[in-house]
CSV table of C-alpha atoms in Angstrom, one decimal:
chain,number,residue,atom,x,y,z
A,1,MET,CA,40.9,66.1,-130.0
A,2,THR,CA,39.2,64.1,-127.7
A,3,GLU,CA,39.8,64.3,-124.1
A,4,LYS,CA,41.9,61.2,-123.8
A,5,GLU,CA,43.9,62.2,-125.9
A,6,LYS,CA,43.9,66.8,-125.1
A,7,MET,CA,44.5,64.8,-121.0
A,8,LEU,CA,47.1,62.4,-122.2
A,9,ALA,CA,48.8,65.2,-124.4
A,10,GLY,CA,49.5,67.3,-121.2
A,11,GLU,CA,46.3,69.4,-122.6
A,12,LEU,CA,43.3,70.8,-120.2
A,13,TYR,CA,40.3,68.3,-120.6
A,14,ASP,CA,37.4,66.8,-119.3
A,15,SER,CA,38.2,64.4,-116.4
A,16,MET,CA,34.5,64.1,-117.0
A,17,GLU,CA,34.1,63.2,-119.9
A,18,LYS,CA,31.6,60.1,-120.1
A,19,SER,CA,34.0,57.2,-121.3
A,20,LEU,CA,36.8,58.5,-119.1
A,21,ALA,CA,34.9,57.9,-116.3
A,22,ARG,CA,33.7,54.5,-117.5
A,23,GLU,CA,37.4,53.7,-118.1
A,24,ARG,CA,38.3,55.3,-114.2
A,25,THR,CA,35.2,52.8,-113.4
A,26,HIS,CA,37.2,49.7,-115.0
A,27,ALA,CA,40.2,50.6,-113.1
A,28,LYS,CA,38.2,51.1,-109.8
A,29,THR,CA,36.5,47.7,-110.1
A,30,LEU,CA,39.8,45.9,-111.0
A,31,CYS,CA,41.2,47.7,-107.3
A,32,GLU,CA,38.3,46.6,-105.7
A,33,GLU,CA,38.9,43.3,-106.8
A,34,LEU,CA,42.5,42.9,-105.7
A,35,ASN,CA,41.9,45.0,-102.7
A,36,ARG,CA,39.1,41.7,-102.2
A,37,THR,CA,41.5,39.2,-103.0
A,38,PRO,CA,43.9,37.7,-100.0
A,39,VAL,CA,47.1,37.7,-100.0
A,40,ALA,CA,47.2,34.0,-99.4
A,41,GLU,CA,46.0,33.4,-103.1
A,42,GLY,CA,48.8,35.6,-104.2
A,43,LYS,CA,48.2,34.0,-108.2
A,44,LYS,CA,45.3,36.2,-108.8
A,45,ARG,CA,46.2,39.1,-107.7
A,46,LYS,CA,49.5,38.5,-110.3
A,47,GLU,CA,46.4,38.1,-113.0
A,48,ILE,CA,44.1,41.2,-111.8
A,49,ILE,CA,48.0,43.6,-111.5
A,50,ARG,CA,48.6,42.6,-114.9
A,51,LYS,CA,44.8,43.4,-115.6
A,52,LEU,CA,45.5,46.7,-114.0
A,53,LEU,CA,48.7,48.0,-115.2
A,54,GLY,CA,49.9,49.0,-119.1
A,55,LYS,CA,53.4,46.9,-117.9
A,56,THR,CA,55.2,45.1,-115.1
A,57,GLY,CA,57.8,42.9,-114.2
A,58,GLU,CA,57.7,39.5,-113.2
A,59,PHE,CA,58.0,40.7,-109.6
A,60,VAL,CA,55.6,43.0,-108.4
A,61,HIS,CA,54.3,43.4,-105.2
A,62,ILE,CA,51.4,45.9,-104.0
A,63,GLU,CA,49.3,45.0,-100.7
A,64,SER,CA,45.5,45.6,-100.5
A,65,ASN,CA,44.4,49.0,-100.1
A,66,VAL,CA,45.3,50.4,-103.9
A,67,TRP,CA,44.2,52.7,-105.8
A,68,PHE,CA,44.6,53.9,-109.7
A,69,ASP,CA,43.0,55.8,-111.6
A,70,TYR,CA,42.9,54.9,-114.6
A,71,GLY,CA,45.8,51.7,-114.0
A,72,TYR,CA,46.9,51.4,-117.7
A,73,ASN,CA,48.6,54.5,-117.5
A,74,THR,CA,51.7,52.7,-114.7
A,75,GLU,CA,54.3,51.1,-115.2
A,76,VAL,CA,56.0,49.2,-113.0
A,77,GLY,CA,59.6,47.4,-113.9
A,78,GLU,CA,61.0,44.3,-112.4
A,79,ASN,CA,61.6,44.1,-108.8
A,80,PHE,CA,58.3,46.7,-107.5
A,81,TYR,CA,56.9,46.5,-103.9
A,82,CYS,CA,54.4,49.0,-102.9
A,83,ASN,CA,52.7,48.3,-99.6
A,84,HIS,CA,50.2,49.5,-98.5
A,85,GLU,CA,47.4,52.6,-99.2
A,86,CYS,CA,48.6,54.2,-101.9
A,87,VAL,CA,47.3,55.7,-104.7
A,88,PHE,CA,48.4,56.6,-107.9
A,89,LEU,CA,46.5,59.5,-109.9
A,90,ASP,CA,47.3,58.4,-113.4
A,91,CYS,CA,45.0,60.1,-115.8
A,92,ALA,CA,49.6,61.0,-117.4
A,93,LYS,CA,51.7,57.9,-117.8
A,94,ILE,CA,53.2,57.4,-114.2
A,95,THR,CA,56.5,55.5,-114.6
A,96,PHE,CA,58.8,52.9,-112.7
A,97,GLY,CA,62.9,51.7,-113.1
A,98,ASP,CA,63.5,48.3,-111.6
A,99,ASN,CA,63.9,47.8,-108.0
A,100,VAL,CA,61.8,50.4,-107.1
A,101,PHE,CA,60.0,49.9,-103.1
A,102,ILE,CA,57.1,51.7,-101.9
A,103,ALA,CA,56.1,52.6,-98.7
A,104,PRO,CA,52.7,53.5,-97.2
A,105,GLN,CA,50.4,55.1,-97.9
A,106,CYS,CA,52.3,57.5,-100.1
A,107,GLY,CA,50.1,59.2,-103.6
A,108,PHE,CA,51.8,60.0,-107.2
A,109,TYR,CA,49.8,62.5,-108.1
A,110,THR,CA,49.5,63.3,-112.2
A,111,ALA,CA,46.1,65.0,-112.3
A,112,GLY,CA,47.0,68.9,-112.0
A,113,HIS,CA,43.1,71.9,-111.8
A,114,PRO,CA,44.7,75.5,-112.6
A,115,ILE,CA,45.3,77.9,-110.5
A,116,ASP,CA,42.5,79.7,-111.8
A,117,ALA,CA,38.7,79.9,-110.5
A,118,LYS,CA,36.5,80.1,-113.5
A,119,THR,CA,38.2,78.0,-115.1
A,120,ARG,CA,39.1,75.1,-111.8
A,121,ASN,CA,35.5,75.4,-111.2
A,122,ALA,CA,34.2,74.6,-115.1
A,123,GLY,CA,35.7,71.3,-113.8
A,124,LEU,CA,38.5,71.5,-116.6
A,125,GLU,CA,42.5,69.5,-115.2
A,126,PHE,CA,45.7,68.5,-116.7
A,127,ALA,CA,48.4,65.8,-116.4
A,128,LYS,CA,51.5,65.5,-115.8
A,129,THR,CA,53.7,62.6,-116.0
A,130,ILE,CA,55.9,61.2,-113.6
A,131,THR,CA,58.9,59.0,-113.6
A,132,VAL,CA,60.7,57.3,-111.5
A,133,GLY,CA,63.7,55.6,-112.0
A,134,ASN,CA,65.9,52.1,-110.6
A,135,ASP,CA,67.1,51.4,-107.6
A,136,VAL,CA,64.0,53.8,-105.5
A,137,TRP,CA,62.7,54.0,-101.9
A,138,ILE,CA,60.6,55.7,-101.2
A,139,GLY,CA,59.4,56.9,-97.6
A,140,GLY,CA,55.6,56.2,-95.6
A,141,GLY,CA,53.5,59.4,-96.9
A,142,VAL,CA,55.6,60.8,-99.1
A,143,LYS,CA,53.4,62.3,-102.5
A,144,ILE,CA,55.0,63.2,-106.0
A,145,LEU,CA,53.8,65.9,-107.8
A,146,PRO,CA,52.7,66.8,-111.5
A,147,GLY,CA,55.7,67.0,-113.6
A,148,VAL,CA,57.6,65.0,-110.6
A,149,THR,CA,60.9,62.5,-112.6
A,150,ILE,CA,63.3,61.2,-109.7
A,151,GLY,CA,66.6,59.6,-111.0
A,152,ASP,CA,68.3,56.4,-110.5
A,153,ASN,CA,69.1,55.2,-106.8
A,154,CYS,CA,67.4,57.9,-104.6
A,155,VAL,CA,66.1,57.8,-101.6
A,156,ILE,CA,63.2,59.7,-100.4
A,157,GLY,CA,62.5,60.3,-97.0
A,158,ALA,CA,59.4,59.9,-95.4
A,159,GLY,CA,56.3,62.3,-95.5
A,160,SER,CA,58.2,64.2,-98.5
A,161,VAL,CA,56.0,66.5,-100.9
A,162,VAL,CA,58.0,66.0,-104.3
A,163,VAL,CA,57.4,69.4,-106.4
A,164,LYS,CA,61.0,68.9,-108.3
A,165,ASP,CA,63.1,66.8,-110.0
A,166,ILE,CA,65.4,65.3,-107.5
A,167,PRO,CA,68.2,63.9,-109.5
A,168,ALA,CA,70.1,59.9,-108.9
A,169,ASN,CA,72.2,59.2,-106.9
A,170,SER,CA,70.5,61.7,-103.7
A,171,VAL,CA,68.5,61.3,-100.7
A,172,ALA,CA,66.1,63.9,-100.1
A,173,ALA,CA,63.9,64.7,-98.1
A,174,GLY,CA,61.2,67.7,-96.4
A,175,ASN,CA,58.2,69.8,-97.6
A,176,PRO,CA,59.1,70.7,-100.8
A,177,ALA,CA,61.4,68.2,-100.9
A,178,ARG,CA,65.3,68.9,-101.7
A,179,VAL,CA,68.9,67.1,-101.8
A,180,LEU,CA,70.3,66.3,-98.1
A,181,ARG,CA,72.6,64.5,-99.3
A,182,LYS,CA,74.5,62.4,-102.5
A,183,ILE,CA,75.0,58.9,-102.8
C-alpha cells in the first residue's frame, strides 16, 4: 500500500512522504489564496472553495482564516457556514451534513499520533474519519478528535472537546464533551 492508501485506510502511515507533502502544499496554497481574497469577491471565494474541498453544497460560506491539510478529504452539505480561524486536519474524511454552522476557532482533527514514543518519533501517525450530521451547531473553540460522529440536530457547547460520538438530538458540552440533555 502507498502511504496515502494507508492514511485513507486509518493505518499508521508516514505523513512526511513526498507525495503527501506535495498534496498538503497544494491545499495550503489554496487556503492562502482564499484567506487573502476579500469577502466582497464572493464568486472568486466560492471558486477557490470548490477547488479546495472534495464536495460542497450550493451555499457554502467559509470565513478567513481557514486551514485544511488536504481539502479533498472534506465534504460539506448545503447551507454550510464556517466562522473565522478554523482548522481541518483532514487526513481522513471529514463529512458535514446540511445546515451545519461552525463558530470561530474550531478544530476538526482526524490525525492522531501513537502513544508509543518510538513509533511516534519515527514520524508515523494515523487518521480516523469525523462525521457531522444535519442541522448541527458547533460553538466557539470546539475541538473534535479522530473517529467522532456527531448525530443530526445536535448543539455542541463552546469550548468543548469531543472525544466520543454524540447521539442525534443532543446538547453536549464540556471537556470531555458529554450529553447534557436531549433536544
